[in-house]
mmCIF file with all atom_site columns, C-alpha atoms in Angstrom:
data_model
loop_
_atom_site.group_PDB
_atom_site.id
_atom_site.type_symbol
_atom_site.label_atom_id
_atom_site.label_alt_id
_atom_site.label_comp_id
_atom_site.label_asym_id
_atom_site.label_entity_id
_atom_site.label_seq_id
_atom_site.pdbx_PDB_ins_code
_atom_site.Cartn_x
_atom_site.Cartn_y
_atom_site.Cartn_z
_atom_site.occupancy
_atom_site.B_iso_or_equiv
_atom_site.pdbx_formal_charge
_atom_site.auth_seq_id
_atom_site.auth_comp_id
_atom_site.auth_asym_id
_atom_site.auth_atom_id
_atom_site.pdbx_PDB_model_num
ATOM 1   C CA . UNK A 1 1   ? 3.077   29.793 -75.174 1.00 0.00 ? 1   UNK A CA 1
ATOM 2   C CA . UNK A 1 2   ? -0.428  28.363 -75.000 1.00 0.00 ? 2   UNK A CA 1
ATOM 3   C CA . UNK A 1 3   ? -3.083  30.321 -73.138 1.00 0.00 ? 3   UNK A CA 1
ATOM 4   C CA . UNK A 1 4   ? -6.239  29.192 -71.327 1.00 0.00 ? 4   UNK A CA 1
ATOM 5   C CA . UNK A 1 5   ? -9.205  28.782 -73.674 1.00 0.00 ? 5   UNK A CA 1
ATOM 6   C CA . UNK A 1 6   ? -11.166 31.519 -71.893 1.00 0.00 ? 6   UNK A CA 1
ATOM 7   C CA . UNK A 1 7   ? -8.279  33.949 -71.455 1.00 0.00 ? 7   UNK A CA 1
ATOM 8   C CA . UNK A 1 8   ? -9.511  37.458 -72.448 1.00 0.00 ? 8   UNK A CA 1
ATOM 9   C CA . UNK A 1 9   ? -6.526  38.348 -74.598 1.00 0.00 ? 9   UNK A CA 1
ATOM 10  C CA . UNK A 1 10  ? -8.773  39.881 -77.278 1.00 0.00 ? 10  UNK A CA 1
ATOM 11  C CA . UNK A 1 11  ? -10.098 42.409 -74.744 1.00 0.00 ? 11  UNK A CA 1
ATOM 12  C CA . UNK A 1 12  ? -6.603  43.706 -74.000 1.00 0.00 ? 12  UNK A CA 1
ATOM 13  C CA . UNK A 1 13  ? -5.491  43.734 -77.621 1.00 0.00 ? 13  UNK A CA 1
ATOM 14  C CA . UNK A 1 14  ? -8.594  45.671 -78.627 1.00 0.00 ? 14  UNK A CA 1
ATOM 15  C CA . UNK A 1 15  ? -8.079  48.145 -75.799 1.00 0.00 ? 15  UNK A CA 1
ATOM 16  C CA . UNK A 1 16  ? -4.494  48.705 -76.936 1.00 0.00 ? 16  UNK A CA 1
ATOM 17  C CA . UNK A 1 17  ? -5.627  49.247 -80.522 1.00 0.00 ? 17  UNK A CA 1
ATOM 18  C CA . UNK A 1 18  ? -8.028  51.922 -79.220 1.00 0.00 ? 18  UNK A CA 1
ATOM 19  C CA . UNK A 1 19  ? -5.091  53.779 -77.710 1.00 0.00 ? 19  UNK A CA 1
ATOM 20  C CA . UNK A 1 20  ? -5.310  52.594 -74.095 1.00 0.00 ? 20  UNK A CA 1
ATOM 21  C CA . UNK A 1 21  ? -2.153  51.921 -72.130 1.00 0.00 ? 21  UNK A CA 1
ATOM 22  C CA . UNK A 1 22  ? -1.892  48.163 -71.763 1.00 0.00 ? 22  UNK A CA 1
ATOM 23  C CA . UNK A 1 23  ? 0.971   46.546 -69.865 1.00 0.00 ? 23  UNK A CA 1
ATOM 24  C CA . UNK A 1 24  ? 2.213   43.028 -70.457 1.00 0.00 ? 24  UNK A CA 1
ATOM 25  C CA . UNK A 1 25  ? 3.615   40.870 -67.655 1.00 0.00 ? 25  UNK A CA 1
ATOM 26  C CA . UNK A 1 26  ? 7.319   40.104 -67.994 1.00 0.00 ? 26  UNK A CA 1
ATOM 27  C CA . UNK A 1 27  ? 7.615   36.397 -67.028 1.00 0.00 ? 27  UNK A CA 1
ATOM 28  C CA . UNK A 1 28  ? 11.393  36.482 -66.609 1.00 0.00 ? 28  UNK A CA 1
ATOM 29  C CA . UNK A 1 29  ? 11.069  39.228 -63.999 1.00 0.00 ? 29  UNK A CA 1
ATOM 30  C CA . UNK A 1 30  ? 7.910   37.980 -62.283 1.00 0.00 ? 30  UNK A CA 1
ATOM 31  C CA . UNK A 1 31  ? 7.600   35.200 -59.746 1.00 0.00 ? 31  UNK A CA 1
ATOM 32  C CA . UNK A 1 32  ? 4.979   33.185 -57.867 1.00 0.00 ? 32  UNK A CA 1
ATOM 33  C CA . UNK A 1 33  ? 6.185   31.155 -54.870 1.00 0.00 ? 33  UNK A CA 1
ATOM 34  C CA . UNK A 1 34  ? 4.084   28.739 -52.814 1.00 0.00 ? 34  UNK A CA 1
ATOM 35  C CA . UNK A 1 35  ? 5.282   27.247 -49.535 1.00 0.00 ? 35  UNK A CA 1
ATOM 36  C CA . UNK A 1 36  ? 3.932   23.766 -48.857 1.00 0.00 ? 36  UNK A CA 1
ATOM 37  C CA . UNK A 1 37  ? 4.242   22.557 -45.268 1.00 0.00 ? 37  UNK A CA 1
ATOM 38  C CA . UNK A 1 38  ? 4.075   19.069 -43.822 1.00 0.00 ? 38  UNK A CA 1
ATOM 39  C CA . UNK A 1 39  ? 1.775   17.788 -41.095 1.00 0.00 ? 39  UNK A CA 1
ATOM 40  C CA . UNK A 1 40  ? 0.913   14.528 -39.361 1.00 0.00 ? 40  UNK A CA 1
ATOM 41  C CA . UNK A 1 41  ? 2.192   12.558 -36.352 1.00 0.00 ? 41  UNK A CA 1
ATOM 42  C CA . UNK A 1 42  ? 5.547   11.800 -38.022 1.00 0.00 ? 42  UNK A CA 1
ATOM 43  C CA . UNK A 1 43  ? 5.829   14.969 -40.112 1.00 0.00 ? 43  UNK A CA 1
ATOM 44  C CA . UNK A 1 44  ? 9.486   15.184 -39.134 1.00 0.00 ? 44  UNK A CA 1
ATOM 45  C CA . UNK A 1 45  ? 10.161  12.290 -41.523 1.00 0.00 ? 45  UNK A CA 1
ATOM 46  C CA . UNK A 1 46  ? 9.042   14.415 -44.488 1.00 0.00 ? 46  UNK A CA 1
ATOM 47  C CA . UNK A 1 47  ? 10.006  17.776 -45.955 1.00 0.00 ? 47  UNK A CA 1
ATOM 48  C CA . UNK A 1 48  ? 8.454   21.176 -46.423 1.00 0.00 ? 48  UNK A CA 1
ATOM 49  C CA . UNK A 1 49  ? 8.588   22.239 -50.071 1.00 0.00 ? 49  UNK A CA 1
ATOM 50  C CA . UNK A 1 50  ? 8.704   25.386 -52.176 1.00 0.00 ? 50  UNK A CA 1
ATOM 51  C CA . UNK A 1 51  ? 6.874   25.433 -55.507 1.00 0.00 ? 51  UNK A CA 1
ATOM 52  C CA . UNK A 1 52  ? 7.465   28.255 -57.970 1.00 0.00 ? 52  UNK A CA 1
ATOM 53  C CA . UNK A 1 53  ? 6.368   29.598 -61.329 1.00 0.00 ? 53  UNK A CA 1
ATOM 54  C CA . UNK A 1 54  ? 8.728   31.628 -63.472 1.00 0.00 ? 54  UNK A CA 1
ATOM 55  C CA . UNK A 1 55  ? 6.134   31.656 -66.278 1.00 0.00 ? 55  UNK A CA 1
ATOM 56  C CA . UNK A 1 56  ? 3.448   34.027 -65.058 1.00 0.00 ? 56  UNK A CA 1
ATOM 57  C CA . UNK A 1 57  ? 1.912   35.734 -68.109 1.00 0.00 ? 57  UNK A CA 1
ATOM 58  C CA . UNK A 1 58  ? -0.881  38.164 -68.825 1.00 0.00 ? 58  UNK A CA 1
ATOM 59  C CA . UNK A 1 59  ? -1.904  41.797 -69.133 1.00 0.00 ? 59  UNK A CA 1
ATOM 60  C CA . UNK A 1 60  ? -2.597  44.802 -66.917 1.00 0.00 ? 60  UNK A CA 1
ATOM 61  C CA . UNK A 1 61  ? -5.072  47.567 -67.797 1.00 0.00 ? 61  UNK A CA 1
ATOM 62  C CA . UNK A 1 62  ? -4.405  50.289 -65.231 1.00 0.00 ? 62  UNK A CA 1
ATOM 63  C CA . UNK A 1 63  ? -7.179  52.636 -66.443 1.00 0.00 ? 63  UNK A CA 1
ATOM 64  C CA . UNK A 1 64  ? -9.715  49.896 -65.687 1.00 0.00 ? 64  UNK A CA 1
ATOM 65  C CA . UNK A 1 65  ? -7.844  48.819 -62.545 1.00 0.00 ? 65  UNK A CA 1
ATOM 66  C CA . UNK A 1 66  ? -7.690  45.202 -63.604 1.00 0.00 ? 66  UNK A CA 1
ATOM 67  C CA . UNK A 1 67  ? -5.369  42.456 -64.751 1.00 0.00 ? 67  UNK A CA 1
ATOM 68  C CA . UNK A 1 68  ? -5.725  38.952 -66.136 1.00 0.00 ? 68  UNK A CA 1
ATOM 69  C CA . UNK A 1 69  ? -2.909  36.490 -65.628 1.00 0.00 ? 69  UNK A CA 1
ATOM 70  C CA . UNK A 1 70  ? -2.254  32.768 -65.961 1.00 0.00 ? 70  UNK A CA 1
ATOM 71  C CA . UNK A 1 71  ? 0.250   30.180 -64.800 1.00 0.00 ? 71  UNK A CA 1
ATOM 72  C CA . UNK A 1 72  ? 0.998   27.018 -66.871 1.00 0.00 ? 72  UNK A CA 1
ATOM 73  C CA . UNK A 1 73  ? 0.934   24.387 -64.127 1.00 0.00 ? 73  UNK A CA 1
ATOM 74  C CA . UNK A 1 74  ? 3.053   21.811 -65.922 1.00 0.00 ? 74  UNK A CA 1
ATOM 75  C CA . UNK A 1 75  ? 5.980   24.258 -65.806 1.00 0.00 ? 75  UNK A CA 1
ATOM 76  C CA . UNK A 1 76  ? 5.963   24.629 -62.030 1.00 0.00 ? 76  UNK A CA 1
ATOM 77  C CA . UNK A 1 77  ? 9.315   23.887 -60.410 1.00 0.00 ? 77  UNK A CA 1
ATOM 78  C CA . UNK A 1 78  ? 9.952   22.366 -56.995 1.00 0.00 ? 78  UNK A CA 1
ATOM 79  C CA . UNK A 1 79  ? 12.536  23.133 -54.331 1.00 0.00 ? 79  UNK A CA 1
ATOM 80  C CA . UNK A 1 80  ? 14.962  25.493 -56.022 1.00 0.00 ? 80  UNK A CA 1
ATOM 81  C CA . UNK A 1 81  ? 17.749  25.921 -53.414 1.00 0.00 ? 81  UNK A CA 1
ATOM 82  C CA . UNK A 1 82  ? 17.664  29.743 -53.459 1.00 0.00 ? 82  UNK A CA 1
ATOM 83  C CA . UNK A 1 83  ? 13.905  29.833 -52.896 1.00 0.00 ? 83  UNK A CA 1
ATOM 84  C CA . UNK A 1 84  ? 14.142  27.238 -50.107 1.00 0.00 ? 84  UNK A CA 1
ATOM 85  C CA . UNK A 1 85  ? 16.724  29.435 -48.426 1.00 0.00 ? 85  UNK A CA 1
ATOM 86  C CA . UNK A 1 86  ? 14.528  32.529 -48.780 1.00 0.00 ? 86  UNK A CA 1
ATOM 87  C CA . UNK A 1 87  ? 11.662  30.583 -47.188 1.00 0.00 ? 87  UNK A CA 1
ATOM 88  C CA . UNK A 1 88  ? 13.838  29.707 -44.202 1.00 0.00 ? 88  UNK A CA 1
ATOM 89  C CA . UNK A 1 89  ? 13.981  25.995 -44.991 1.00 0.00 ? 89  UNK A CA 1
ATOM 90  C CA . UNK A 1 90  ? 17.373  24.755 -43.877 1.00 0.00 ? 90  UNK A CA 1
ATOM 91  C CA . UNK A 1 91  ? 17.217  21.265 -45.374 1.00 0.00 ? 91  UNK A CA 1
ATOM 92  C CA . UNK A 1 92  ? 17.500  20.223 -49.001 1.00 0.00 ? 92  UNK A CA 1
ATOM 93  C CA . UNK A 1 93  ? 15.502  17.170 -50.202 1.00 0.00 ? 93  UNK A CA 1
ATOM 94  C CA . UNK A 1 94  ? 17.264  14.662 -52.427 1.00 0.00 ? 94  UNK A CA 1
ATOM 95  C CA . UNK A 1 95  ? 16.752  14.844 -56.178 1.00 0.00 ? 95  UNK A CA 1
ATOM 96  C CA . UNK A 1 96  ? 14.675  11.671 -55.907 1.00 0.00 ? 96  UNK A CA 1
ATOM 97  C CA . UNK A 1 97  ? 12.425  13.310 -53.309 1.00 0.00 ? 97  UNK A CA 1
ATOM 98  C CA . UNK A 1 98  ? 12.043  16.415 -55.476 1.00 0.00 ? 98  UNK A CA 1
ATOM 99  C CA . UNK A 1 99  ? 11.106  14.379 -58.552 1.00 0.00 ? 99  UNK A CA 1
ATOM 100 C CA . UNK A 1 100 ? 8.583   12.356 -56.539 1.00 0.00 ? 100 UNK A CA 1
ATOM 101 C CA . UNK A 1 101 ? 7.059   15.550 -55.121 1.00 0.00 ? 101 UNK A CA 1
ATOM 102 C CA . UNK A 1 102 ? 6.785   17.051 -58.606 1.00 0.00 ? 102 UNK A CA 1
ATOM 103 C CA . UNK A 1 103 ? 5.159   13.875 -59.986 1.00 0.00 ? 103 UNK A CA 1
ATOM 104 C CA . UNK A 1 104 ? 2.633   13.644 -57.161 1.00 0.00 ? 104 UNK A CA 1
ATOM 105 C CA . UNK A 1 105 ? 1.817   17.346 -57.366 1.00 0.00 ? 105 UNK A CA 1
ATOM 106 C CA . UNK A 1 106 ? 1.202   17.245 -61.101 1.00 0.00 ? 106 UNK A CA 1
ATOM 107 C CA . UNK A 1 107 ? -0.636  13.939 -61.305 1.00 0.00 ? 107 UNK A CA 1
ATOM 108 C CA . UNK A 1 108 ? -2.344  13.365 -57.960 1.00 0.00 ? 108 UNK A CA 1
ATOM 109 C CA . UNK A 1 109 ? -3.065  16.865 -56.659 1.00 0.00 ? 109 UNK A CA 1
ATOM 110 C CA . UNK A 1 110 ? -3.288  19.362 -59.536 1.00 0.00 ? 110 UNK A CA 1
ATOM 111 C CA . UNK A 1 111 ? -4.227  16.851 -62.271 1.00 0.00 ? 111 UNK A CA 1
ATOM 112 C CA . UNK A 1 112 ? -2.524  19.268 -64.638 1.00 0.00 ? 112 UNK A CA 1
ATOM 113 C CA . UNK A 1 113 ? -3.157  17.027 -67.634 1.00 0.00 ? 113 UNK A CA 1
ATOM 114 C CA . UNK A 1 114 ? -6.869  17.895 -67.277 1.00 0.00 ? 114 UNK A CA 1
ATOM 115 C CA . UNK A 1 115 ? -6.484  21.354 -65.725 1.00 0.00 ? 115 UNK A CA 1
ATOM 116 C CA . UNK A 1 116 ? -3.325  22.807 -67.293 1.00 0.00 ? 116 UNK A CA 1
ATOM 117 C CA . UNK A 1 117 ? -3.626  26.391 -66.064 1.00 0.00 ? 117 UNK A CA 1
ATOM 118 C CA . UNK A 1 118 ? -4.305  28.508 -63.013 1.00 0.00 ? 118 UNK A CA 1
ATOM 119 C CA . UNK A 1 119 ? -6.047  31.731 -64.064 1.00 0.00 ? 119 UNK A CA 1
ATOM 120 C CA . UNK A 1 120 ? -6.005  34.925 -62.012 1.00 0.00 ? 120 UNK A CA 1
ATOM 121 C CA . UNK A 1 121 ? -8.230  37.957 -62.377 1.00 0.00 ? 121 UNK A CA 1
ATOM 122 C CA . UNK A 1 122 ? -7.274  41.043 -60.364 1.00 0.00 ? 122 UNK A CA 1
ATOM 123 C CA . UNK A 1 123 ? -9.666  43.921 -59.740 1.00 0.00 ? 123 UNK A CA 1
ATOM 124 C CA . UNK A 1 124 ? -9.237  47.193 -57.792 1.00 0.00 ? 124 UNK A CA 1
ATOM 125 C CA . UNK A 1 125 ? -5.667  47.483 -59.083 1.00 0.00 ? 125 UNK A CA 1
ATOM 126 C CA . UNK A 1 126 ? -4.763  51.033 -58.104 1.00 0.00 ? 126 UNK A CA 1
ATOM 127 C CA . UNK A 1 127 ? -1.485  52.486 -56.840 1.00 0.00 ? 127 UNK A CA 1
ATOM 128 C CA . UNK A 1 128 ? -3.394  54.520 -54.231 1.00 0.00 ? 128 UNK A CA 1
ATOM 129 C CA . UNK A 1 129 ? -5.195  51.478 -52.792 1.00 0.00 ? 129 UNK A CA 1
ATOM 130 C CA . UNK A 1 130 ? -3.247  48.550 -51.353 1.00 0.00 ? 130 UNK A CA 1
ATOM 131 C CA . UNK A 1 131 ? -6.081  46.001 -51.292 1.00 0.00 ? 131 UNK A CA 1
ATOM 132 C CA . UNK A 1 132 ? -6.681  43.846 -54.356 1.00 0.00 ? 132 UNK A CA 1
ATOM 133 C CA . UNK A 1 133 ? -9.659  41.674 -55.190 1.00 0.00 ? 133 UNK A CA 1
ATOM 134 C CA . UNK A 1 134 ? -8.083  38.495 -56.560 1.00 0.00 ? 134 UNK A CA 1
ATOM 135 C CA . UNK A 1 135 ? -10.078 35.709 -58.197 1.00 0.00 ? 135 UNK A CA 1
ATOM 136 C CA . UNK A 1 136 ? -8.206  32.453 -58.784 1.00 0.00 ? 136 UNK A CA 1
ATOM 137 C CA . UNK A 1 137 ? -9.494  29.659 -61.008 1.00 0.00 ? 137 UNK A CA 1
ATOM 138 C CA . UNK A 1 138 ? -7.792  26.349 -60.302 1.00 0.00 ? 138 UNK A CA 1
ATOM 139 C CA . UNK A 1 139 ? -8.919  22.789 -60.938 1.00 0.00 ? 139 UNK A CA 1
ATOM 140 C CA . UNK A 1 140 ? -12.119 24.143 -62.475 1.00 0.00 ? 140 UNK A CA 1
ATOM 141 C CA . UNK A 1 141 ? -13.131 26.113 -59.353 1.00 0.00 ? 141 UNK A CA 1
ATOM 142 C CA . UNK A 1 142 ? -12.978 29.871 -58.798 1.00 0.00 ? 142 UNK A CA 1
ATOM 143 C CA . UNK A 1 143 ? -12.449 31.511 -55.413 1.00 0.00 ? 143 UNK A CA 1
ATOM 144 C CA . UNK A 1 144 ? -12.075 35.213 -54.600 1.00 0.00 ? 144 UNK A CA 1
ATOM 145 C CA . UNK A 1 145 ? -9.775  36.704 -51.954 1.00 0.00 ? 145 UNK A CA 1
ATOM 146 C CA . UNK A 1 146 ? -8.932  40.149 -50.550 1.00 0.00 ? 146 UNK A CA 1
ATOM 147 C CA . UNK A 1 147 ? -5.149  40.558 -50.809 1.00 0.00 ? 147 UNK A CA 1
ATOM 148 C CA . UNK A 1 148 ? -2.934  43.276 -49.382 1.00 0.00 ? 148 UNK A CA 1
ATOM 149 C CA . UNK A 1 149 ? -0.364  44.354 -51.945 1.00 0.00 ? 149 UNK A CA 1
ATOM 150 C CA . UNK A 1 150 ? 2.353   46.896 -52.598 1.00 0.00 ? 150 UNK A CA 1
ATOM 151 C CA . UNK A 1 151 ? 1.771   48.546 -55.977 1.00 0.00 ? 151 UNK A CA 1
ATOM 152 C CA . UNK A 1 152 ? 4.526   50.750 -57.337 1.00 0.00 ? 152 UNK A CA 1
ATOM 153 C CA . UNK A 1 153 ? 4.761   52.674 -60.578 1.00 0.00 ? 153 UNK A CA 1
ATOM 154 C CA . UNK A 1 154 ? 7.843   51.859 -62.651 1.00 0.00 ? 154 UNK A CA 1
ATOM 155 C CA . UNK A 1 155 ? 9.401   53.877 -65.458 1.00 0.00 ? 155 UNK A CA 1
ATOM 156 C CA . UNK A 1 156 ? 7.733   51.723 -68.136 1.00 0.00 ? 156 UNK A CA 1
ATOM 157 C CA . UNK A 1 157 ? 5.017   50.021 -66.126 1.00 0.00 ? 157 UNK A CA 1
ATOM 158 C CA . UNK A 1 158 ? 4.058   48.774 -62.675 1.00 0.00 ? 158 UNK A CA 1
ATOM 159 C CA . UNK A 1 159 ? 5.300   46.308 -60.046 1.00 0.00 ? 159 UNK A CA 1
ATOM 160 C CA . UNK A 1 160 ? 2.924   44.480 -57.707 1.00 0.00 ? 160 UNK A CA 1
ATOM 161 C CA . UNK A 1 161 ? 4.049   42.514 -54.643 1.00 0.00 ? 161 UNK A CA 1
ATOM 162 C CA . UNK A 1 162 ? 1.896   40.663 -52.152 1.00 0.00 ? 162 UNK A CA 1
ATOM 163 C CA . UNK A 1 163 ? 1.222   37.645 -49.991 1.00 0.00 ? 163 UNK A CA 1
ATOM 164 C CA . UNK A 1 164 ? -1.829  35.522 -49.366 1.00 0.00 ? 164 UNK A CA 1
ATOM 165 C CA . UNK A 1 165 ? -2.847  32.123 -48.018 1.00 0.00 ? 165 UNK A CA 1
ATOM 166 C CA . UNK A 1 166 ? -5.514  29.712 -49.220 1.00 0.00 ? 166 UNK A CA 1
ATOM 167 C CA . UNK A 1 167 ? -6.618  26.134 -48.718 1.00 0.00 ? 167 UNK A CA 1
ATOM 168 C CA . UNK A 1 168 ? -6.165  23.406 -51.278 1.00 0.00 ? 168 UNK A CA 1
ATOM 169 C CA . UNK A 1 169 ? -9.619  22.074 -50.434 1.00 0.00 ? 169 UNK A CA 1
ATOM 170 C CA . UNK A 1 170 ? -11.098 25.446 -51.491 1.00 0.00 ? 170 UNK A CA 1
ATOM 171 C CA . UNK A 1 171 ? -10.404 24.227 -55.040 1.00 0.00 ? 171 UNK A CA 1
ATOM 172 C CA . UNK A 1 172 ? -11.405 20.603 -54.593 1.00 0.00 ? 172 UNK A CA 1
ATOM 173 C CA . UNK A 1 173 ? -7.784  19.505 -54.268 1.00 0.00 ? 173 UNK A CA 1
ATOM 174 C CA . UNK A 1 174 ? -6.883  16.646 -51.945 1.00 0.00 ? 174 UNK A CA 1
ATOM 175 C CA . UNK A 1 175 ? -3.724  17.355 -49.912 1.00 0.00 ? 175 UNK A CA 1
ATOM 176 C CA . UNK A 1 176 ? -1.287  14.503 -50.420 1.00 0.00 ? 176 UNK A CA 1
ATOM 177 C CA . UNK A 1 177 ? -1.168  11.950 -47.606 1.00 0.00 ? 177 UNK A CA 1
ATOM 178 C CA . UNK A 1 178 ? 1.038   8.884  -47.165 1.00 0.00 ? 178 UNK A CA 1
ATOM 179 C CA . UNK A 1 179 ? 1.377   6.101  -44.589 1.00 0.00 ? 179 UNK A CA 1
ATOM 180 C CA . UNK A 1 180 ? -2.287  6.349  -43.697 1.00 0.00 ? 180 UNK A CA 1
ATOM 181 C CA . UNK A 1 181 ? -1.996  10.030 -42.864 1.00 0.00 ? 181 UNK A CA 1
ATOM 182 C CA . UNK A 1 182 ? 1.088   9.736  -40.665 1.00 0.00 ? 182 UNK A CA 1
ATOM 183 C CA . UNK A 1 183 ? 2.730   12.198 -43.076 1.00 0.00 ? 183 UNK A CA 1
ATOM 184 C CA . UNK A 1 184 ? 0.543   14.603 -44.990 1.00 0.00 ? 184 UNK A CA 1
ATOM 185 C CA . UNK A 1 185 ? 0.619   17.976 -46.639 1.00 0.00 ? 185 UNK A CA 1
ATOM 186 C CA . UNK A 1 186 ? -1.056  20.820 -44.783 1.00 0.00 ? 186 UNK A CA 1
ATOM 187 C CA . UNK A 1 187 ? -4.236  22.061 -46.424 1.00 0.00 ? 187 UNK A CA 1
ATOM 188 C CA . UNK A 1 188 ? -3.148  25.709 -46.051 1.00 0.00 ? 188 UNK A CA 1
ATOM 189 C CA . UNK A 1 189 ? -0.679  27.072 -48.592 1.00 0.00 ? 189 UNK A CA 1
ATOM 190 C CA . UNK A 1 190 ? 1.259   30.326 -48.301 1.00 0.00 ? 190 UNK A CA 1
ATOM 191 C CA . UNK A 1 191 ? 1.789   32.238 -51.538 1.00 0.00 ? 191 UNK A CA 1
ATOM 192 C CA . UNK A 1 192 ? 3.840   35.302 -52.378 1.00 0.00 ? 192 UNK A CA 1
ATOM 193 C CA . UNK A 1 193 ? 4.111   37.024 -55.722 1.00 0.00 ? 193 UNK A CA 1
ATOM 194 C CA . UNK A 1 194 ? 6.058   39.654 -57.601 1.00 0.00 ? 194 UNK A CA 1
ATOM 195 C CA . UNK A 1 195 ? 4.518   40.872 -60.843 1.00 0.00 ? 195 UNK A CA 1
ATOM 196 C CA . UNK A 1 196 ? 6.336   43.182 -63.216 1.00 0.00 ? 196 UNK A CA 1
ATOM 197 C CA . UNK A 1 197 ? 4.284   44.504 -66.129 1.00 0.00 ? 197 UNK A CA 1
ATOM 198 C CA . UNK A 1 198 ? 5.648   46.879 -68.753 1.00 0.00 ? 198 UNK A CA 1
ATOM 199 C CA . UNK A 1 199 ? 4.620   48.722 -71.893 1.00 0.00 ? 199 UNK A CA 1
ATOM 200 C CA . UNK A 1 200 ? 4.844   46.711 -75.074 1.00 0.00 ? 200 UNK A CA 1
#
């Protein structure tokens, strides 16, 4: 898999070679889910959506209390039925609606052809402290958030679970709007994550 050009993989590889315990994120057992809600005078004509990444990758360096992760944006998936159900959304958009949402997200909002990755740097990663300092770089802009998380030691690594909210406009993104704003996407997005990182 490709990585962002500025991803600090060399730092983690060097640390491992020096005998430090470096954990690698397991994409198949990690998950990022974003709930996208509708707004506008006739919002009832549209749908809320769930966007997910099953491709979160990166490294965790527990001794330094930090992690660096990335999400390939072009591999985001939209409206998986199980995730919609977990989010409490009791409707299922048509396949045509899902494809249109995915196209608009990739090309009009994220511009993933120009900005193919979201990068995440986590500091203050400590099992005794539930508050993380999370810096997200998206669409060429970096913003930092304080995020409450549950951090649990696993037999061969660590699991991190948390929730946060942020605004699309924080990253220079324009929330999608149609029919002159009668239906639009809310600026605020709700995100939850589960990260599993293990020895490698």
